[in-house]
């Protein structure tokens, strides 16, 4: 049920991000969401794309360090307290959120947030049990 | 009239008398060296004995840094430890360091050479001397300290760093003579404006001794102009004694090698052939008077030449040009000696990084900075930033522990560093770029 995120090591050097987007564009890979965690020298680019396997392959072929990371995609009500419901649930059950970032949505009432937790399996069970919609990988691209 | 020489008779000795003295001292030091396990075996195996002329000296083999390491710690000692009173170690080396030992006589000669050098530049007992060089195993600080005290100067052992306090000492105690790394002299300049001090107007500085790292004439001029002083180039190495081996006189045209204590030769670093005065090559030195640990034909790896002719100052001891480089790959980082292989050894113990690396040396605020770029291994990438930062810190800590200096570690993508083709270019020195 988890979604495959592509994690890429990015050196803080001119043109490296542009190189990623150029490669993905060349293979018609669509980026649905991304986040960048960085220090002054390097960063980790996190991508949700429609074809993660092909994405990792094309990046590796071009010298990038890239790997698949399982993450959760949860649908969250776009109203005050929407995010809090999920985070409180994880917190009270001892699940650590390592990082999270939101999807850019065009016309939906709900927001989609990507979570990387210390225990994705339990986080998934908890979300399902609480009726929080969990989005499958393929579904992310058919909306 | 006061002489400009500390030891006038020795410093202005007739060249032929100086050569005769050197031949006599060479034979004495060869006999002394033969008492050490290393030279004793080497000389007897090769049937080496007295020499009848200075030209015959080239029959003797060279001594290298590796020989010192291979015979660590006591292989070069000529007597018992009872006779030795001091040990120094050359800066920055890892694993087996090179150590040198001194008898009280050795310390006396060393101090005499430093005193003579300082006196030559015009330092007198009425001066106040601020010694901003490192004290400890490094010979730079202690060597000058004892020389300054023998000369009779009020000596401030301030050591390096703590820039605001250095300036405070200079101002408060009217420092007139200072000993400082050239790179630090440049760095210190940036502190004067915020302290509201103009060194030319507000301080009593007149002389600086700069050494322990190669520097250009341009750097000297910059230092002289900013501080309103004369800056004199100092040359030495712990294997000989420390600073005081060769020093600039007021003519500032080369450094006089104190030939009553050190015998200089210039060789072709590739063939070992001795070159005539005036030709560029590697400086080879022999200690003429050392007792605890004499070194015969020691390859300094420093590139220079002997300047032909007698100096306008009247001293007869031959002069070497300022050091122009090294015949090995040793790096001098803010006065600390580092070999690239030391960095490589540390990197090879870190499993998460590949074998390719690049050492960059840059100037930041006039100080040297080492940047070590390493490629991360794809399989070591877990997708988390914290993990990468932790790796970066772990490598930096390991390098610091081994090198004393603190390099900046940069993680780069595999394949982004220049690929080793034959002899890999591992060092990119951008300091003079």
Coordinates of C-alpha atoms in Angstrom, one line a residue:
Chain A
X1 CA 0.0 0.0 0.0
X2 CA 3.0 2.3 0.3
X3 CA 4.1 4.6 -2.4
X4 CA 7.6 4.5 -3.9
X5 CA 9.5 7.7 -3.5
X6 CA 12.7 8.3 -5.4
X7 CA 15.5 9.7 -3.2
X8 CA 18.4 11.3 -5.0
X9 CA 21.7 12.6 -3.6
X10 CA 22.3 16.0 -5.0
X11 CA 25.6 17.8 -4.7
X12 CA 25.3 21.5 -4.1
X13 CA 26.7 22.4 -7.5
X14 CA 25.3 24.5 -10.3
X15 CA 22.9 22.8 -12.6
X16 CA 22.5 19.5 -10.7
X17 CA 18.7 19.9 -10.1
X18 CA 18.2 21.0 -13.7
X19 CA 20.1 17.9 -14.8
X20 CA 17.5 15.8 -13.0
X21 CA 14.6 17.5 -14.5
X22 CA 16.2 17.4 -17.9
X23 CA 16.7 13.6 -17.7
X24 CA 13.1 12.9 -16.4
X25 CA 11.7 15.2 -19.1
X26 CA 13.6 13.2 -21.7
X27 CA 11.9 10.0 -20.6
X28 CA 8.5 11.5 -20.2
X29 CA 8.5 10.9 -16.5
X30 CA 6.0 13.1 -14.7
X31 CA 6.8 14.6 -11.3
X32 CA 3.8 14.8 -9.0
X33 CA 5.5 16.0 -6.0
X34 CA 8.9 16.8 -4.7
X35 CA 10.8 18.1 -1.7
X36 CA 14.4 19.0 -1.2
X37 CA 16.3 18.5 2.1
X38 CA 19.6 20.2 2.0
X39 CA 22.7 21.3 4.0
X40 CA 25.1 23.8 2.7
X41 CA 27.1 21.3 0.7
X42 CA 24.6 18.7 -0.5
X43 CA 21.0 17.7 -0.4
X44 CA 18.5 14.8 -0.9
X45 CA 15.9 15.3 -3.5
X46 CA 12.7 13.4 -2.9
X47 CA 10.5 12.7 -5.9
X48 CA 7.1 11.2 -6.4
X49 CA 6.9 10.2 -10.1
X50 CA 4.6 8.2 -12.3
X51 CA 7.3 5.6 -13.0
X52 CA 9.8 5.3 -10.1
X53 CA 11.6 2.3 -11.5
X54 CA 12.4 3.9 -14.8
X55 CA 13.2 7.2 -13.0
X56 CA 15.8 5.5 -10.8
X57 CA 17.3 3.7 -13.8
X58 CA 17.7 6.8 -15.9
X59 CA 19.2 8.7 -13.0
X60 CA 21.7 5.9 -12.1
X61 CA 22.7 5.6 -15.7
X62 CA 23.6 9.2 -15.7
X63 CA 25.8 9.0 -12.6
X64 CA 23.3 10.0 -9.9
X65 CA 23.0 8.2 -6.6
X66 CA 19.3 7.3 -6.4
X67 CA 17.3 4.8 -4.6
X68 CA 13.7 3.8 -3.8
X69 CA 12.2 4.7 -0.5
X70 CA 8.8 3.5 0.7
X71 CA 6.6 6.3 1.9
X72 CA 2.9 6.7 2.7
X73 CA 0.5 8.9 0.8
X74 CA -2.5 10.0 2.9
X75 CA -5.5 12.0 2.0
X76 CA -6.1 14.7 4.5
X77 CA -9.1 16.9 4.8
X78 CA -8.3 20.4 3.7
X79 CA -9.7 22.2 6.8
X80 CA -8.3 23.3 10.2
X81 CA -7.3 20.2 12.2
X82 CA -7.0 18.0 9.2
X83 CA -3.2 17.4 9.5
X84 CA -3.4 17.5 13.3
X85 CA -5.7 14.4 13.2
X86 CA -3.0 12.3 11.5
X87 CA 0.0 13.7 13.4
X88 CA -1.7 13.2 16.8
X89 CA -2.6 9.7 15.8
X90 CA 1.0 8.9 14.9
X91 CA 2.4 10.7 17.9
X92 CA 0.1 9.0 20.4
X93 CA 1.1 5.6 19.0
X94 CA 4.8 6.3 19.1
X95 CA 5.4 6.6 15.4
X96 CA 8.1 9.0 14.5
X97 CA 7.6 11.1 11.4
X98 CA 11.0 11.5 9.8
X99 CA 9.8 13.9 7.2
X100 CA 6.6 14.9 5.3
X101 CA 5.7 17.1 2.4
X102 CA 2.4 17.9 0.6
X103 CA 1.2 17.4 -2.9
X104 CA 0.3 20.2 -5.1
X105 CA -3.3 19.6 -5.9
X106 CA -5.3 21.2 -8.6
X107 CA -9.0 20.8 -7.7
X108 CA -9.7 18.6 -4.8
X109 CA -11.3 19.2 -1.4
X110 CA -8.6 17.2 0.3
X111 CA -4.9 17.5 0.4
X112 CA -2.4 14.7 -0.1
X113 CA 0.5 14.5 2.2
X114 CA 3.5 12.2 1.9
X115 CA 4.9 10.8 5.2
X116 CA 8.1 9.0 5.8
X117 CA 7.8 7.4 9.3
X118 CA 9.9 5.2 11.5
X119 CA 7.4 2.4 11.0
X120 CA 5.4 2.7 7.7
X121 CA 3.6 -0.6 8.2
X122 CA 2.0 0.4 11.5
X123 CA 1.4 3.9 10.4
X124 CA -0.6 2.5 7.5
X125 CA -2.7 0.2 9.7
X126 CA -3.5 3.1 12.0
X127 CA -4.5 5.4 9.2
X128 CA -6.7 2.7 7.7
X129 CA -8.3 1.9 11.0
X130 CA -9.1 5.6 11.6
X131 CA -10.6 5.9 8.1
X132 CA -7.9 8.2 6.8
X133 CA -7.8 7.6 3.1
X134 CA -4.5 6.0 2.0
X135 CA -3.6 6.6 -1.7
X136 CA -2.0 3.9 -3.7
X137 CA 0.9 4.7 -6.0
X138 CA -1.0 4.3 -9.3
X139 CA -3.9 6.2 -7.9
X140 CA -1.7 9.3 -7.4
X141 CA -1.5 9.6 -11.1
X142 CA -5.1 9.0 -12.1
X143 CA -6.6 11.7 -10.1
Chain B
X1 CA 81.0 51.2 16.7
X2 CA 78.7 48.3 17.4
X3 CA 79.2 45.4 15.1
X4 CA 76.1 44.2 13.1
X5 CA 77.3 40.7 13.8
X6 CA 76.6 38.6 17.0
X7 CA 79.8 36.6 16.3
X8 CA 81.8 38.8 13.9
X9 CA 84.8 36.5 13.5
X10 CA 82.7 33.5 12.6
X11 CA 80.2 35.3 10.4
X12 CA 82.8 37.1 8.3
X13 CA 85.3 34.3 8.2
X14 CA 87.5 34.1 5.1
X15 CA 85.9 31.5 2.7
X16 CA 89.0 29.3 2.5
X17 CA 89.2 29.2 6.3
X18 CA 85.5 28.4 6.5
X19 CA 86.0 25.5 4.0
X20 CA 88.9 24.2 6.1
X21 CA 86.8 24.4 9.2
X22 CA 83.9 22.5 7.4
X23 CA 86.2 19.7 6.3
X24 CA 87.5 19.3 9.9
X25 CA 84.0 19.3 11.3
X26 CA 82.7 17.0 8.6
X27 CA 85.2 14.3 9.6
X28 CA 84.4 14.8 13.3
X29 CA 80.7 14.5 12.7
X30 CA 81.1 11.5 10.4
X31 CA 83.0 9.8 13.2
X32 CA 80.4 10.8 15.7
X33 CA 77.5 9.6 13.4
X34 CA 79.3 6.2 13.0
X35 CA 78.4 5.6 16.7
X36 CA 74.7 5.4 15.9
X37 CA 73.3 2.0 14.9
X38 CA 72.1 3.3 11.5
X39 CA 75.2 5.1 10.3
X40 CA 77.5 2.6 12.0
X41 CA 76.2 -0.2 9.9
X42 CA 75.9 1.9 6.7
X43 CA 79.4 3.3 6.9
X44 CA 81.1 0.0 7.7
X45 CA 79.1 -1.9 5.0
X46 CA 80.2 0.7 2.4
X47 CA 83.7 1.1 3.7
X48 CA 83.2 4.8 4.3
X49 CA 85.7 6.7 6.4
X50 CA 87.5 10.0 6.6
X51 CA 87.4 12.4 3.7
X52 CA 90.4 14.3 2.4
X53 CA 88.5 17.1 0.7
X54 CA 85.0 18.5 0.6
X55 CA 84.6 17.0 -2.9
X56 CA 85.0 13.5 -1.5
X57 CA 81.9 14.0 0.6
X58 CA 79.6 13.2 -2.3
X59 CA 80.7 9.5 -1.8
X60 CA 78.4 9.4 1.2
X61 CA 74.9 8.3 0.6
X62 CA 71.9 10.6 1.3
X63 CA 69.7 10.3 4.3
X64 CA 65.9 10.6 3.8
X65 CA 62.9 11.1 5.9
X66 CA 62.0 7.5 5.4
X67 CA 65.3 6.4 6.9
X68 CA 64.4 8.3 10.0
X69 CA 61.0 6.6 10.1
X70 CA 62.5 3.1 9.4
X71 CA 64.9 3.6 12.3
X72 CA 62.5 5.1 14.7
X73 CA 63.0 5.9 17.5
X74 CA 66.6 5.5 18.5
X75 CA 68.4 4.3 15.3
X76 CA 70.2 7.6 14.7
X77 CA 71.1 8.2 18.3
X78 CA 74.9 8.3 18.8
X79 CA 75.0 8.0 22.6
X80 CA 72.9 7.0 25.5
X81 CA 69.6 8.7 26.4
X82 CA 71.4 9.9 29.5
X83 CA 73.1 12.5 27.4
X84 CA 70.0 13.8 25.8
X85 CA 67.8 16.4 27.3
X86 CA 65.1 17.2 24.7
X87 CA 63.0 15.7 22.0
X88 CA 61.1 17.4 19.2
X89 CA 58.9 16.0 16.5
X90 CA 58.2 17.4 13.1
X91 CA 54.7 18.7 12.8
X92 CA 51.7 17.0 11.3
X93 CA 53.0 13.6 10.4
X94 CA 50.9 10.5 11.1
X95 CA 51.8 7.0 12.1
X96 CA 55.5 7.0 12.9
X97 CA 56.6 10.6 13.4
X98 CA 60.2 11.8 12.8
X99 CA 61.7 12.6 16.2
X100 CA 65.0 14.4 16.9
X101 CA 67.0 14.4 20.1
X102 CA 69.2 17.1 21.6
X103 CA 72.1 17.1 24.1
X104 CA 72.7 20.3 26.1
X105 CA 75.4 21.1 23.5
X106 CA 72.9 20.8 20.7
X107 CA 70.5 23.1 22.4
X108 CA 73.3 25.6 22.9
X109 CA 74.3 25.6 19.3
X110 CA 70.7 25.9 18.2
X111 CA 70.1 28.8 20.5
X112 CA 73.3 30.4 19.3
X113 CA 72.2 30.1 15.6
X114 CA 68.8 31.7 16.4
X115 CA 70.4 34.5 18.4
X116 CA 72.9 35.2 15.7
X117 CA 70.1 35.3 13.1
X118 CA 67.9 37.7 15.1
X119 CA 70.9 40.0 15.9
X120 CA 71.8 40.1 12.3
X121 CA 68.4 41.7 11.4
X122 CA 68.9 44.4 14.0
X123 CA 67.1 43.0 17.0
X124 CA 68.8 44.1 20.3
X125 CA 68.4 43.6 24.0
X126 CA 66.3 46.7 24.3
X127 CA 63.6 45.2 22.1
X128 CA 60.4 43.5 23.1
X129 CA 59.8 40.2 21.3
X130 CA 56.4 38.7 20.7
X131 CA 56.6 35.1 19.7
X132 CA 53.4 34.2 17.9
X133 CA 54.6 30.7 16.9
X134 CA 53.4 27.4 18.2
X135 CA 55.2 26.1 21.3
X136 CA 55.5 22.4 21.9
X137 CA 56.8 19.6 19.7
X138 CA 57.1 22.0 16.9
X139 CA 60.5 23.6 17.0
X140 CA 59.4 27.1 15.7
X141 CA 58.2 28.6 19.0
X142 CA 60.7 27.2 21.5
X143 CA 63.7 27.7 19.2
X144 CA 63.1 31.4 18.9
X145 CA 62.1 31.7 22.5
X146 CA 65.5 30.6 23.8
X147 CA 67.3 32.7 21.1
X148 CA 65.5 35.8 22.1
X149 CA 66.2 35.4 25.7
X150 CA 69.9 34.8 25.0
X151 CA 69.9 38.0 23.0
X152 CA 68.3 39.7 26.0
X153 CA 65.0 40.8 24.6
X154 CA 61.9 40.9 26.7
X155 CA 60.2 37.8 25.4
X156 CA 56.4 37.4 25.3
X157 CA 55.6 33.8 24.6
X158 CA 52.1 34.6 23.2
X159 CA 51.9 31.6 20.9
X160 CA 49.6 31.6 17.8
X161 CA 46.0 32.6 17.6
X162 CA 43.7 34.8 19.7
X163 CA 44.2 37.7 17.4
X164 CA 42.7 40.5 19.5
X165 CA 44.9 39.6 22.4
X166 CA 48.0 39.6 20.1
X167 CA 47.2 43.1 19.2
X168 CA 46.6 44.1 22.8
X169 CA 50.0 42.7 23.7
X170 CA 51.6 44.6 20.8
X171 CA 50.1 47.8 21.9
X172 CA 50.4 47.4 25.7
X173 CA 54.0 46.2 25.8
X174 CA 55.3 48.2 22.8
X175 CA 56.3 45.0 20.9
X176 CA 59.1 45.9 18.4
X177 CA 60.0 42.4 17.1
X178 CA 57.7 39.6 16.2
X179 CA 57.9 36.1 15.0
X180 CA 54.9 35.1 13.0
X181 CA 53.7 32.7 10.2
X182 CA 53.4 34.8 7.0
X183 CA 49.9 33.6 6.5
X184 CA 49.0 34.6 10.1
X185 CA 50.6 38.0 9.6
X186 CA 48.2 38.5 6.7
X187 CA 45.2 37.1 8.6
X188 CA 45.9 39.3 11.6
X189 CA 45.7 42.4 9.3
X190 CA 41.9 42.0 9.2
X191 CA 41.6 42.6 13.0
X192 CA 43.3 46.0 13.1
X193 CA 40.5 48.1 11.7
X194 CA 37.9 46.9 14.2
X195 CA 40.4 47.5 17.1
X196 CA 40.8 51.0 15.7
X197 CA 44.6 50.5 15.6
X198 CA 46.9 51.6 12.7
X199 CA 50.0 49.5 13.2
X200 CA 52.2 52.1 11.5
X201 CA 51.0 54.9 13.8
X202 CA 50.0 53.2 17.0
X203 CA 52.5 50.4 17.4
X204 CA 56.3 50.2 17.9
X205 CA 56.9 47.3 15.5
X206 CA 60.0 47.4 13.5
X207 CA 61.0 43.8 12.6
X208 CA 59.2 40.5 11.8
X209 CA 60.6 37.1 11.4
X210 CA 58.5 35.1 9.0
X211 CA 59.0 31.5 8.1
X212 CA 57.9 27.9 8.6
X213 CA 56.0 28.0 5.3
X214 CA 57.1 29.0 1.8
X215 CA 55.9 32.5 0.8
X216 CA 56.5 34.8 -2.0
X217 CA 58.2 38.2 -2.3
X218 CA 54.8 39.7 -2.7
X219 CA 53.6 38.4 0.6
X220 CA 56.7 39.8 2.3
X221 CA 56.1 43.2 0.7
X222 CA 52.5 43.2 1.8
X223 CA 53.5 42.5 5.4
X224 CA 56.2 45.1 5.4
X225 CA 53.9 47.8 4.1
X226 CA 51.0 47.0 6.3
X227 CA 52.9 46.9 9.6
X228 CA 55.5 49.4 8.5
X229 CA 58.4 47.0 9.3
X230 CA 61.1 44.9 7.8
X231 CA 60.2 41.2 7.4
X232 CA 63.0 38.7 7.3
X233 CA 62.7 35.2 6.0
X234 CA 63.6 32.4 8.4
X235 CA 64.5 28.8 7.3
X236 CA 64.9 25.7 9.4
X237 CA 63.8 22.2 9.9
X238 CA 63.6 20.0 13.0
X239 CA 65.9 17.4 11.5
X240 CA 68.8 20.0 11.6
X241 CA 67.7 21.6 14.9
X242 CA 64.7 23.8 14.0
X243 CA 64.7 27.5 12.9
X244 CA 68.1 29.2 12.7
X245 CA 69.6 27.0 9.9
X246 CA 69.4 29.9 7.4
X247 CA 68.3 33.5 7.8
X248 CA 68.0 36.7 5.9
X249 CA 70.3 39.6 6.6
X250 CA 69.4 43.3 6.1
X251 CA 70.3 43.0 2.4
X252 CA 67.3 40.7 2.0
X253 CA 69.0 39.0 -0.9
X254 CA 68.8 35.3 0.1
X255 CA 69.3 33.5 3.4
X256 CA 72.7 32.9 4.9
X257 CA 73.2 29.3 5.8
X258 CA 75.2 29.2 9.0
X259 CA 78.0 27.2 7.5
X260 CA 79.9 26.6 10.7
X261 CA 77.1 24.4 11.8
X262 CA 75.4 23.2 8.6
X263 CA 77.0 22.1 5.3
X264 CA 74.7 22.9 2.3
X265 CA 74.7 21.1 -1.1
X266 CA 72.4 21.5 -4.0
X267 CA 71.6 18.3 -5.9
X268 CA 69.6 17.3 -8.9
X269 CA 66.6 15.7 -7.1
X270 CA 66.2 13.1 -9.9
X271 CA 69.8 11.9 -10.2
X272 CA 71.4 12.9 -6.9
X273 CA 74.2 14.7 -8.7
X274 CA 75.7 17.6 -6.8
X275 CA 75.2 20.9 -8.7
X276 CA 77.4 24.0 -8.7
X277 CA 76.5 27.1 -6.9
X278 CA 73.9 29.1 -8.8
X279 CA 72.0 26.1 -10.2
X280 CA 68.5 25.2 -9.1
X281 CA 68.0 22.0 -7.2
X282 CA 67.1 20.3 -3.9
X283 CA 68.8 21.5 -0.7
X284 CA 70.8 18.8 1.1
X285 CA 72.1 19.6 4.6
X286 CA 74.6 18.0 6.9
X287 CA 74.8 18.9 10.6
X288 CA 78.4 19.8 11.3
X289 CA 78.3 20.0 15.1
X290 CA 75.3 18.0 16.2
X291 CA 76.1 15.4 18.9
X292 CA 72.9 13.5 19.8
X293 CA 71.7 12.9 16.3
X294 CA 73.9 14.1 13.5
X295 CA 72.4 13.7 10.0
X296 CA 74.6 13.2 7.0
X297 CA 73.5 14.6 3.6
X298 CA 69.9 14.9 4.6
X299 CA 67.5 15.5 1.7
X300 CA 65.3 18.5 2.8
X301 CA 63.1 18.2 -0.4
X302 CA 63.1 22.0 -0.4
X303 CA 63.9 23.4 -3.8
X304 CA 66.3 26.4 -4.0
X305 CA 69.7 27.4 -5.2
X306 CA 72.9 28.7 -3.7
X307 CA 73.4 32.3 -4.6
X308 CA 77.0 32.8 -5.9
X309 CA 79.1 35.6 -4.7
X310 CA 79.6 37.4 -1.4
X311 CA 76.7 39.3 0.2
X312 CA 76.8 43.0 0.4
X313 CA 76.4 42.7 4.2
X314 CA 80.0 41.3 4.5
X315 CA 79.0 37.9 5.8
X316 CA 80.8 35.1 4.0
X317 CA 78.4 32.3 4.7
X318 CA 76.7 31.3 1.5
X319 CA 73.2 32.2 0.8
X320 CA 70.2 30.2 -0.5
X321 CA 67.4 31.8 -2.4
X322 CA 63.9 31.7 -0.8
X323 CA 62.4 28.2 -1.1
X324 CA 60.6 27.9 -4.4
X325 CA 58.9 24.5 -3.8
X326 CA 59.2 20.9 -2.8
X327 CA 60.7 17.9 -4.7
X328 CA 58.0 15.7 -3.0
X329 CA 54.3 16.2 -2.6
X330 CA 54.4 17.5 1.0
X331 CA 51.9 20.2 1.7
X332 CA 52.5 23.0 4.2
X333 CA 49.2 24.1 5.7
X334 CA 49.5 27.1 7.9
X335 CA 53.0 25.9 8.9
X336 CA 51.9 22.3 9.5
X337 CA 53.4 19.6 7.2
X338 CA 51.0 17.2 5.6
X339 CA 51.5 14.5 3.0
X340 CA 48.5 13.7 0.8
X341 CA 49.0 10.0 1.6
X342 CA 48.1 10.7 5.3
X343 CA 44.7 12.0 4.1
X344 CA 44.4 9.0 1.8
X345 CA 45.1 6.5 4.7
X346 CA 42.3 8.0 6.7
X347 CA 39.8 8.0 3.8
X348 CA 40.5 4.3 3.1
X349 CA 39.2 3.4 6.5
X350 CA 35.8 4.8 5.8
X351 CA 33.7 2.1 4.0
X352 CA 30.9 4.4 2.8
X353 CA 33.1 6.3 0.4
X354 CA 34.8 5.3 -2.9
X355 CA 38.5 5.4 -3.7
X356 CA 38.5 8.6 -5.6
X357 CA 39.2 11.8 -3.7
X358 CA 40.5 15.3 -4.3
X359 CA 42.3 17.5 -1.9
X360 CA 41.8 21.2 -2.6
X361 CA 43.8 23.9 -0.8
X362 CA 42.4 27.4 -0.8
X363 CA 43.1 30.7 1.0
X364 CA 40.3 32.0 3.2
X365 CA 41.0 35.2 5.0
X366 CA 44.7 34.7 4.2
X367 CA 44.7 31.3 6.0
X368 CA 45.1 28.0 4.3
X369 CA 42.1 25.7 4.2
X370 CA 42.0 22.1 3.0
X371 CA 38.9 20.8 1.4
X372 CA 38.7 17.1 1.0
X373 CA 36.2 16.0 -1.6
X374 CA 35.1 12.4 -1.5
X375 CA 32.6 10.4 -3.6
X376 CA 29.9 8.6 -1.7
X377 CA 29.3 5.0 -2.7
X378 CA 25.8 4.4 -4.2
X379 CA 25.1 1.5 -1.9
X380 CA 25.9 3.6 1.2
X381 CA 23.2 6.1 0.3
X382 CA 20.1 5.5 2.5
X383 CA 18.1 8.5 1.2
X384 CA 18.4 10.4 4.5
X385 CA 20.1 13.8 4.9
X386 CA 21.0 13.1 8.6
X387 CA 22.9 10.0 7.6
X388 CA 24.9 12.0 5.1
X389 CA 25.7 14.8 7.5
X390 CA 26.8 12.2 10.1
X391 CA 29.1 10.6 7.6
X392 CA 30.5 14.0 6.7
X393 CA 31.3 14.7 10.4
X394 CA 32.7 11.3 10.9
X395 CA 35.2 11.7 8.1
X396 CA 36.1 15.2 9.3
X397 CA 36.7 14.0 12.8
X398 CA 38.9 11.1 11.6
X399 CA 41.0 13.5 9.5
X400 CA 41.3 16.0 12.4
X401 CA 42.5 13.3 14.8
X402 CA 45.2 12.2 12.4
X403 CA 46.3 15.5 10.8
X404 CA 46.0 18.0 13.6
X405 CA 44.5 20.5 11.1
X406 CA 40.8 20.5 10.4
X407 CA 39.9 19.9 6.7
X408 CA 36.5 20.6 5.3
X409 CA 34.9 17.5 4.0
X410 CA 32.6 17.6 1.0
X411 CA 30.6 14.7 -0.2
X412 CA 30.2 14.5 -3.9
X413 CA 28.5 12.3 -6.4
X414 CA 30.3 9.2 -7.6
X415 CA 32.1 9.9 -10.9
X416 CA 32.2 13.6 -10.4
X417 CA 35.9 13.8 -9.5
X418 CA 38.6 13.6 -12.1
X419 CA 39.3 9.9 -12.8
X420 CA 42.8 8.6 -12.0
X421 CA 44.7 8.1 -15.2
X422 CA 48.1 6.8 -14.4
X423 CA 49.4 9.1 -11.7
X424 CA 46.3 10.6 -10.3
X425 CA 46.1 14.3 -9.6
X426 CA 44.9 14.2 -6.0
X427 CA 45.9 17.7 -4.9
X428 CA 44.6 20.9 -6.4
X429 CA 46.5 23.8 -4.7
X430 CA 44.5 26.9 -5.5
X431 CA 46.4 29.2 -3.0
X432 CA 48.2 31.1 -5.6
X433 CA 45.6 30.9 -8.3

